[in-house]
């Protein structure tokens, strides 16, 4: 158990819909990262927050957005869903220092029908 | 930009065989290097890491040495077990890359290892 929790575990929805994925980091970790794992693209970095502020953006679509709240949990919002958004979405957390270890949650499996 | 290249898979070995999984990288600055493992149905777990040239990371019988001259971080294990069957990802974190002072991980495509009894 990494100490990072993600909800829900599975999500099935239809094209055009909007969903919210939730992540609670390990106690004491200030950085939260979101990654997408798909068969064709592999594991890709989406976005990072540090202590409530956006720190870095990767290959995140404009239809996707995220935020980190004062209690440090984070939410990833996916809207106008397409079939190609079906993937495993991982959240990771770290203390926040450069080069430190990231601890990954169990992931949310999103299926768009 | 940063990139990680892993050897093509999948790899199937018999128990107690020697394992090598190749990994090379391209980075702007002086990256930290990682191997993560993903067991079926689970999230990623850090297997080992190295933060500077010539460092050797080791854990659970696995080893990898940070080779700056060959930009490589190959994973090795002398004797694999059935329980090592998983997907292995090589990754780097480059704090001095184009995106500035952050710790995002850039992953290779991953390789599936299956170990037969």
PDB file of C-alpha atoms in Angstrom:
ATOM      1  CA  UNK A   1       0.000   0.000   0.000  1.00  0.00           C
ATOM      2  CA  UNK A   2       1.596   3.232  -1.199  1.00  0.00           C
ATOM      3  CA  UNK A   3      -0.567   5.486   0.962  1.00  0.00           C
ATOM      4  CA  UNK A   4      -2.039   7.200  -2.107  1.00  0.00           C
ATOM      5  CA  UNK A   5      -5.752   6.621  -2.556  1.00  0.00           C
ATOM      6  CA  UNK A   6      -7.801   7.053  -5.697  1.00  0.00           C
ATOM      7  CA  UNK A   7     -11.538   6.903  -6.210  1.00  0.00           C
ATOM      8  CA  UNK A   8     -13.404   5.478  -7.936  1.00  0.00           C
ATOM      9  CA  UNK A   9     -11.595   2.286  -8.888  1.00  0.00           C
ATOM     10  CA  UNK A  10     -13.651   1.820 -12.045  1.00  0.00           C
ATOM     11  CA  UNK A  11     -15.772   4.243 -14.027  1.00  0.00           C
ATOM     12  CA  UNK A  12     -17.920   3.445 -17.031  1.00  0.00           C
ATOM     13  CA  UNK A  13     -19.561   6.288 -18.883  1.00  0.00           C
ATOM     14  CA  UNK A  14     -20.734   7.387 -22.303  1.00  0.00           C
ATOM     15  CA  UNK A  15     -19.207   9.651 -24.922  1.00  0.00           C
ATOM     16  CA  UNK A  16     -19.830  13.328 -24.338  1.00  0.00           C
ATOM     17  CA  UNK A  17     -20.093  12.948 -20.574  1.00  0.00           C
ATOM     18  CA  UNK A  18     -17.984  14.509 -17.821  1.00  0.00           C
ATOM     19  CA  UNK A  19     -16.316  12.671 -14.936  1.00  0.00           C
ATOM     20  CA  UNK A  20     -14.218  13.574 -11.907  1.00  0.00           C
ATOM     21  CA  UNK A  21     -11.402  11.420 -10.575  1.00  0.00           C
ATOM     22  CA  UNK A  22     -10.194  11.970  -7.043  1.00  0.00           C
ATOM     23  CA  UNK A  23      -6.797  11.470  -5.437  1.00  0.00           C
ATOM     24  CA  UNK A  24      -5.589  11.763  -1.862  1.00  0.00           C
ATOM     25  CA  UNK A  25      -1.798  11.955  -1.539  1.00  0.00           C
ATOM     26  CA  UNK A  26       0.322  10.371   1.158  1.00  0.00           C
ATOM     27  CA  UNK A  27       0.375  12.227   4.424  1.00  0.00           C
ATOM     28  CA  UNK A  28       2.984  14.974   4.236  1.00  0.00           C
ATOM     29  CA  UNK A  29       3.350  14.950   0.446  1.00  0.00           C
ATOM     30  CA  UNK A  30       2.831  18.325  -1.216  1.00  0.00           C
ATOM     31  CA  UNK A  31       3.124  17.337  -4.875  1.00  0.00           C
ATOM     32  CA  UNK A  32       0.457  15.495  -6.826  1.00  0.00           C
ATOM     33  CA  UNK A  33       0.929  14.200 -10.357  1.00  0.00           C
ATOM     34  CA  UNK A  34      -1.576  12.764 -12.794  1.00  0.00           C
ATOM     35  CA  UNK A  35      -0.615  10.200 -15.429  1.00  0.00           C
ATOM     36  CA  UNK A  36      -2.583   8.461 -18.146  1.00  0.00           C
ATOM     37  CA  UNK A  37      -1.802   4.871 -19.139  1.00  0.00           C
ATOM     38  CA  UNK A  38      -3.200   3.625 -22.426  1.00  0.00           C
ATOM     39  CA  UNK A  39      -2.240   0.776 -24.733  1.00  0.00           C
ATOM     40  CA  UNK A  40      -1.232   3.018 -27.625  1.00  0.00           C
ATOM     41  CA  UNK A  41       0.358   5.951 -25.767  1.00  0.00           C
ATOM     42  CA  UNK A  42       1.884   4.151 -22.797  1.00  0.00           C
ATOM     43  CA  UNK A  43       2.330   6.098 -19.549  1.00  0.00           C
ATOM     44  CA  UNK A  44       2.097   9.835 -20.087  1.00  0.00           C
ATOM     45  CA  UNK A  45       2.427  12.697 -17.647  1.00  0.00           C
ATOM     46  CA  UNK A  46      -0.606  14.960 -17.606  1.00  0.00           C
ATOM     47  CA  UNK A  47      -0.168  17.599 -14.922  1.00  0.00           C
ATOM     48  CA  UNK A  48       1.519  18.353 -11.594  1.00  0.00           C
ATOM     49  CA  UNK A  49       0.380  20.420  -8.634  1.00  0.00           C
ATOM     50  CA  UNK A  50       2.528  21.521  -5.744  1.00  0.00           C
ATOM     51  CA  UNK A  51       0.898  22.824  -2.574  1.00  0.00           C
ATOM     52  CA  UNK A  52      -2.189  23.965  -4.440  1.00  0.00           C
ATOM     53  CA  UNK A  53      -0.514  25.523  -7.448  1.00  0.00           C
ATOM     54  CA  UNK A  54      -0.059  24.116 -10.929  1.00  0.00           C
ATOM     55  CA  UNK A  55       3.630  23.347 -11.407  1.00  0.00           C
ATOM     56  CA  UNK A  56       3.925  21.617 -14.757  1.00  0.00           C
ATOM     57  CA  UNK A  57       1.784  20.525 -17.650  1.00  0.00           C
ATOM     58  CA  UNK A  58       2.360  17.615 -19.966  1.00  0.00           C
ATOM     59  CA  UNK A  59       0.224  16.080 -22.673  1.00  0.00           C
ATOM     60  CA  UNK A  60      -3.061  17.153 -21.143  1.00  0.00           C
ATOM     61  CA  UNK A  61      -5.973  17.848 -23.459  1.00  0.00           C
ATOM     62  CA  UNK A  62      -7.895  21.117 -23.188  1.00  0.00           C
ATOM     63  CA  UNK A  63     -10.984  19.046 -22.283  1.00  0.00           C
ATOM     64  CA  UNK A  64      -9.167  17.921 -19.141  1.00  0.00           C
ATOM     65  CA  UNK A  65      -8.504  20.043 -16.087  1.00  0.00           C
ATOM     66  CA  UNK A  66      -7.289  19.483 -12.561  1.00  0.00           C
ATOM     67  CA  UNK A  67      -6.966  21.231  -9.247  1.00  0.00           C
ATOM     68  CA  UNK A  68      -5.427  20.675  -5.848  1.00  0.00           C
ATOM     69  CA  UNK A  69      -7.390  21.743  -2.800  1.00  0.00           C
ATOM     70  CA  UNK A  70      -6.169  23.251   0.489  1.00  0.00           C
ATOM     71  CA  UNK A  71      -6.239  19.795   2.126  1.00  0.00           C
ATOM     72  CA  UNK A  72      -3.922  18.707  -0.738  1.00  0.00           C
ATOM     73  CA  UNK A  73      -6.281  16.223  -2.345  1.00  0.00           C
ATOM     74  CA  UNK A  74      -6.592  16.599  -6.075  1.00  0.00           C
ATOM     75  CA  UNK A  75      -9.287  16.106  -8.685  1.00  0.00           C
ATOM     76  CA  UNK A  76      -8.923  15.457 -12.397  1.00  0.00           C
ATOM     77  CA  UNK A  77     -11.913  16.529 -14.452  1.00  0.00           C
ATOM     78  CA  UNK A  78     -12.458  14.979 -17.880  1.00  0.00           C
ATOM     79  CA  UNK A  79     -15.170  16.444 -20.071  1.00  0.00           C
ATOM     80  CA  UNK A  80     -16.700  15.841 -23.505  1.00  0.00           C
ATOM     81  CA  UNK A  81     -15.391  12.319 -23.222  1.00  0.00           C
ATOM     82  CA  UNK A  82     -14.362  10.398 -26.318  1.00  0.00           C
ATOM     83  CA  UNK A  83     -13.762   6.692 -26.845  1.00  0.00           C
ATOM     84  CA  UNK A  84     -10.037   7.362 -26.948  1.00  0.00           C
ATOM     85  CA  UNK A  85     -10.068   8.687 -23.395  1.00  0.00           C
ATOM     86  CA  UNK A  86     -10.569   5.155 -22.113  1.00  0.00           C
ATOM     87  CA  UNK A  87      -7.445   4.458 -20.052  1.00  0.00           C
ATOM     88  CA  UNK A  88      -6.029   3.932 -16.598  1.00  0.00           C
ATOM     89  CA  UNK A  89      -5.490   7.218 -14.781  1.00  0.00           C
ATOM     90  CA  UNK A  90      -2.870   7.196 -12.055  1.00  0.00           C
ATOM     91  CA  UNK A  91      -2.235   9.731  -9.385  1.00  0.00           C
ATOM     92  CA  UNK A  92       1.169   9.918  -7.712  1.00  0.00           C
ATOM     93  CA  UNK A  93       2.460  12.011  -4.854  1.00  0.00           C
ATOM     94  CA  UNK A  94       5.839  13.063  -3.551  1.00  0.00           C
ATOM     95  CA  UNK A  95       7.280  15.318  -0.921  1.00  0.00           C
ATOM     96  CA  UNK A  96       7.988  17.790  -3.688  1.00  0.00           C
ATOM     97  CA  UNK A  97      11.733  18.044  -3.839  1.00  0.00           C
ATOM     98  CA  UNK A  98      13.348  17.624  -7.200  1.00  0.00           C
ATOM     99  CA  UNK A  99      14.254  14.024  -7.994  1.00  0.00           C
ATOM    100  CA  UNK A 100      12.410  12.467  -5.070  1.00  0.00           C
ATOM    101  CA  UNK A 101      10.417   9.260  -5.289  1.00  0.00           C
ATOM    102  CA  UNK A 102       6.852   9.347  -6.509  1.00  0.00           C
ATOM    103  CA  UNK A 103       4.348   7.014  -4.874  1.00  0.00           C
ATOM    104  CA  UNK A 104       1.545   5.817  -7.119  1.00  0.00           C
ATOM    105  CA  UNK A 105      -2.069   5.127  -6.327  1.00  0.00           C
ATOM    106  CA  UNK A 106      -3.892   2.023  -7.607  1.00  0.00           C
ATOM    107  CA  UNK A 107      -5.422   3.951 -10.494  1.00  0.00           C
ATOM    108  CA  UNK A 108      -8.887   4.612 -11.853  1.00  0.00           C
ATOM    109  CA  UNK A 109      -9.892   2.627 -14.892  1.00  0.00           C
ATOM    110  CA  UNK A 110     -12.083   4.759 -17.147  1.00  0.00           C
ATOM    111  CA  UNK A 111     -14.132   3.109 -19.867  1.00  0.00           C
ATOM    112  CA  UNK A 112     -15.953   5.357 -22.328  1.00  0.00           C
ATOM    113  CA  UNK A 113     -18.661   3.563 -24.330  1.00  0.00           C
TER     114      UNK A 113
ATOM    115  CA  UNK B   1      12.810  16.755 -25.117  1.00  0.00           C
ATOM    116  CA  UNK B   2      13.383  14.009 -22.602  1.00  0.00           C
ATOM    117  CA  UNK B   3      12.836  10.441 -23.686  1.00  0.00           C
ATOM    118  CA  UNK B   4      13.359   6.885 -22.470  1.00  0.00           C
ATOM    119  CA  UNK B   5      13.812   3.901 -24.767  1.00  0.00           C
ATOM    120  CA  UNK B   6      13.312   0.362 -23.553  1.00  0.00           C
ATOM    121  CA  UNK B   7      14.006  -2.859 -25.389  1.00  0.00           C
ATOM    122  CA  UNK B   8      11.053  -4.451 -27.140  1.00  0.00           C
ATOM    123  CA  UNK B   9       9.120  -7.130 -25.334  1.00  0.00           C
ATOM    124  CA  UNK B  10       7.598  -9.304 -24.120  1.00  0.00           C
ATOM    125  CA  UNK B  11      10.297 -11.360 -22.418  1.00  0.00           C
ATOM    126  CA  UNK B  12       9.729 -14.933 -21.264  1.00  0.00           C
ATOM    127  CA  UNK B  13      12.281 -16.654 -19.051  1.00  0.00           C
ATOM    128  CA  UNK B  14      12.536 -19.834 -17.040  1.00  0.00           C
ATOM    129  CA  UNK B  15      12.862 -19.592 -13.279  1.00  0.00           C
ATOM    130  CA  UNK B  16      16.442 -18.938 -12.109  1.00  0.00           C
ATOM    131  CA  UNK B  17      17.472 -17.475 -15.476  1.00  0.00           C
ATOM    132  CA  UNK B  18      19.479 -14.256 -15.730  1.00  0.00           C
ATOM    133  CA  UNK B  19      17.545 -11.134 -16.619  1.00  0.00           C
ATOM    134  CA  UNK B  20      18.675  -8.012 -18.467  1.00  0.00           C
ATOM    135  CA  UNK B  21      16.270  -5.305 -19.573  1.00  0.00           C
ATOM    136  CA  UNK B  22      17.885  -2.520 -21.554  1.00  0.00           C
ATOM    137  CA  UNK B  23      17.061   1.133 -21.032  1.00  0.00           C
ATOM    138  CA  UNK B  24      18.639   4.217 -22.603  1.00  0.00           C
ATOM    139  CA  UNK B  25      17.661   7.829 -22.124  1.00  0.00           C
ATOM    140  CA  UNK B  26      17.905  11.322 -23.558  1.00  0.00           C
ATOM    141  CA  UNK B  27      17.741  14.276 -21.196  1.00  0.00           C
ATOM    142  CA  UNK B  28      18.625  17.947 -21.118  1.00  0.00           C
ATOM    143  CA  UNK B  29      20.115  18.132 -17.642  1.00  0.00           C
ATOM    144  CA  UNK B  30      21.276  15.640 -15.051  1.00  0.00           C
ATOM    145  CA  UNK B  31      18.327  13.314 -14.544  1.00  0.00           C
ATOM    146  CA  UNK B  32      17.497  10.895 -11.792  1.00  0.00           C
ATOM    147  CA  UNK B  33      16.748   7.426 -13.139  1.00  0.00           C
ATOM    148  CA  UNK B  34      14.170   4.942 -11.909  1.00  0.00           C
ATOM    149  CA  UNK B  35      12.821   1.475 -12.502  1.00  0.00           C
ATOM    150  CA  UNK B  36       9.168   0.986 -11.619  1.00  0.00           C
ATOM    151  CA  UNK B  37       7.314  -2.335 -11.587  1.00  0.00           C
ATOM    152  CA  UNK B  38       3.611  -2.907 -12.179  1.00  0.00           C
ATOM    153  CA  UNK B  39       2.127  -6.207 -11.037  1.00  0.00           C
ATOM    154  CA  UNK B  40      -1.123  -7.336 -12.660  1.00  0.00           C
ATOM    155  CA  UNK B  41      -4.055  -5.173 -11.607  1.00  0.00           C
ATOM    156  CA  UNK B  42      -1.950  -2.881  -9.449  1.00  0.00           C
ATOM    157  CA  UNK B  43      -0.364   0.556  -9.567  1.00  0.00           C
ATOM    158  CA  UNK B  44       3.313   1.252 -10.096  1.00  0.00           C
ATOM    159  CA  UNK B  45       5.855   0.582  -7.390  1.00  0.00           C
ATOM    160  CA  UNK B  46       9.348   1.988  -7.288  1.00  0.00           C
ATOM    161  CA  UNK B  47      11.838  -0.855  -7.680  1.00  0.00           C
ATOM    162  CA  UNK B  48      15.090   1.112  -7.533  1.00  0.00           C
ATOM    163  CA  UNK B  49      16.615   4.461  -8.384  1.00  0.00           C
ATOM    164  CA  UNK B  50      19.905   6.243  -9.001  1.00  0.00           C
ATOM    165  CA  UNK B  51      20.404   9.977  -8.804  1.00  0.00           C
ATOM    166  CA  UNK B  52      23.858  10.544 -10.278  1.00  0.00           C
ATOM    167  CA  UNK B  53      26.385   8.997 -12.626  1.00  0.00           C
ATOM    168  CA  UNK B  54      27.933   5.677 -11.521  1.00  0.00           C
ATOM    169  CA  UNK B  55      25.335   5.224  -8.766  1.00  0.00           C
ATOM    170  CA  UNK B  56      23.997   1.691  -8.484  1.00  0.00           C
ATOM    171  CA  UNK B  57      20.417   1.191  -7.405  1.00  0.00           C
ATOM    172  CA  UNK B  58      19.452  -2.184  -5.966  1.00  0.00           C
ATOM    173  CA  UNK B  59      16.413  -3.831  -4.440  1.00  0.00           C
ATOM    174  CA  UNK B  60      15.001  -7.373  -4.163  1.00  0.00           C
ATOM    175  CA  UNK B  61      17.948  -8.796  -6.118  1.00  0.00           C
ATOM    176  CA  UNK B  62      17.534  -6.309  -8.972  1.00  0.00           C
ATOM    177  CA  UNK B  63      20.335  -3.895  -9.862  1.00  0.00           C
ATOM    178  CA  UNK B  64      20.876  -1.039 -12.296  1.00  0.00           C
ATOM    179  CA  UNK B  65      23.875   1.264 -12.739  1.00  0.00           C
ATOM    180  CA  UNK B  66      23.589   4.870 -13.959  1.00  0.00           C
ATOM    181  CA  UNK B  67      25.959   5.083 -16.938  1.00  0.00           C
ATOM    182  CA  UNK B  68      26.307   8.670 -18.135  1.00  0.00           C
ATOM    183  CA  UNK B  69      28.784   7.822 -20.885  1.00  0.00           C
ATOM    184  CA  UNK B  70      26.335   5.432 -22.558  1.00  0.00           C
ATOM    185  CA  UNK B  71      23.165   7.178 -21.265  1.00  0.00           C
ATOM    186  CA  UNK B  72      21.921   3.824 -20.018  1.00  0.00           C
ATOM    187  CA  UNK B  73      20.285   2.305 -16.938  1.00  0.00           C
ATOM    188  CA  UNK B  74      19.932  -1.406 -17.686  1.00  0.00           C
ATOM    189  CA  UNK B  75      18.066  -3.577 -15.176  1.00  0.00           C
ATOM    190  CA  UNK B  76      19.594  -6.920 -14.160  1.00  0.00           C
ATOM    191  CA  UNK B  77      18.756  -9.799 -11.874  1.00  0.00           C
ATOM    192  CA  UNK B  78      20.858 -12.893 -11.470  1.00  0.00           C
ATOM    193  CA  UNK B  79      18.060 -15.390 -10.871  1.00  0.00           C
ATOM    194  CA  UNK B  80      14.433 -14.540 -11.629  1.00  0.00           C
ATOM    195  CA  UNK B  81      11.444 -16.041  -9.842  1.00  0.00           C
ATOM    196  CA  UNK B  82       7.872 -16.625 -10.980  1.00  0.00           C
ATOM    197  CA  UNK B  83       6.849 -13.812  -8.632  1.00  0.00           C
ATOM    198  CA  UNK B  84       8.923 -11.354 -10.715  1.00  0.00           C
ATOM    199  CA  UNK B  85       6.402 -11.635 -13.557  1.00  0.00           C
ATOM    200  CA  UNK B  86       5.223  -8.071 -14.110  1.00  0.00           C
ATOM    201  CA  UNK B  87       5.608  -5.034 -16.360  1.00  0.00           C
ATOM    202  CA  UNK B  88       8.826  -3.072 -15.858  1.00  0.00           C
ATOM    203  CA  UNK B  89       9.134   0.618 -16.666  1.00  0.00           C
ATOM    204  CA  UNK B  90      12.304   2.650 -16.927  1.00  0.00           C
ATOM    205  CA  UNK B  91      11.794   6.339 -16.156  1.00  0.00           C
ATOM    206  CA  UNK B  92      13.672   9.579 -15.672  1.00  0.00           C
ATOM    207  CA  UNK B  93      13.101  12.810 -13.804  1.00  0.00           C
ATOM    208  CA  UNK B  94      14.988  15.753 -15.250  1.00  0.00           C
ATOM    209  CA  UNK B  95      14.737  18.834 -13.043  1.00  0.00           C
ATOM    210  CA  UNK B  96      16.648  21.003 -15.458  1.00  0.00           C
ATOM    211  CA  UNK B  97      14.640  20.113 -18.512  1.00  0.00           C
ATOM    212  CA  UNK B  98      12.739  22.526 -20.678  1.00  0.00           C
ATOM    213  CA  UNK B  99       9.715  22.535 -18.395  1.00  0.00           C
ATOM    214  CA  UNK B 100      11.648  23.962 -15.486  1.00  0.00           C
ATOM    215  CA  UNK B 101      11.993  22.914 -11.868  1.00  0.00           C
ATOM    216  CA  UNK B 102       9.570  20.047 -11.567  1.00  0.00           C
ATOM    217  CA  UNK B 103       9.842  16.333 -10.993  1.00  0.00           C
ATOM    218  CA  UNK B 104       7.620  14.835 -13.620  1.00  0.00           C
ATOM    219  CA  UNK B 105       8.525  11.333 -14.729  1.00  0.00           C
ATOM    220  CA  UNK B 106       9.113  10.422 -18.350  1.00  0.00           C
ATOM    221  CA  UNK B 107       8.507   6.711 -18.872  1.00  0.00           C
ATOM    222  CA  UNK B 108       9.614   4.162 -21.400  1.00  0.00           C
ATOM    223  CA  UNK B 109       6.965   1.975 -23.034  1.00  0.00           C
ATOM    224  CA  UNK B 110       7.392  -0.782 -20.480  1.00  0.00           C
ATOM    225  CA  UNK B 111       8.244  -4.420 -20.992  1.00  0.00           C
ATOM    226  CA  UNK B 112       6.277  -7.445 -19.855  1.00  0.00           C
ATOM    227  CA  UNK B 113       8.289 -10.147 -18.127  1.00  0.00           C
ATOM    228  CA  UNK B 114       6.843 -13.638 -17.754  1.00  0.00           C
ATOM    229  CA  UNK B 115       8.765 -16.211 -15.722  1.00  0.00           C
ATOM    230  CA  UNK B 116       7.926 -19.895 -16.178  1.00  0.00           C
ATOM    231  CA  UNK B 117       8.292 -22.373 -13.309  1.00  0.00           C
TER     232      UNK B 117
END
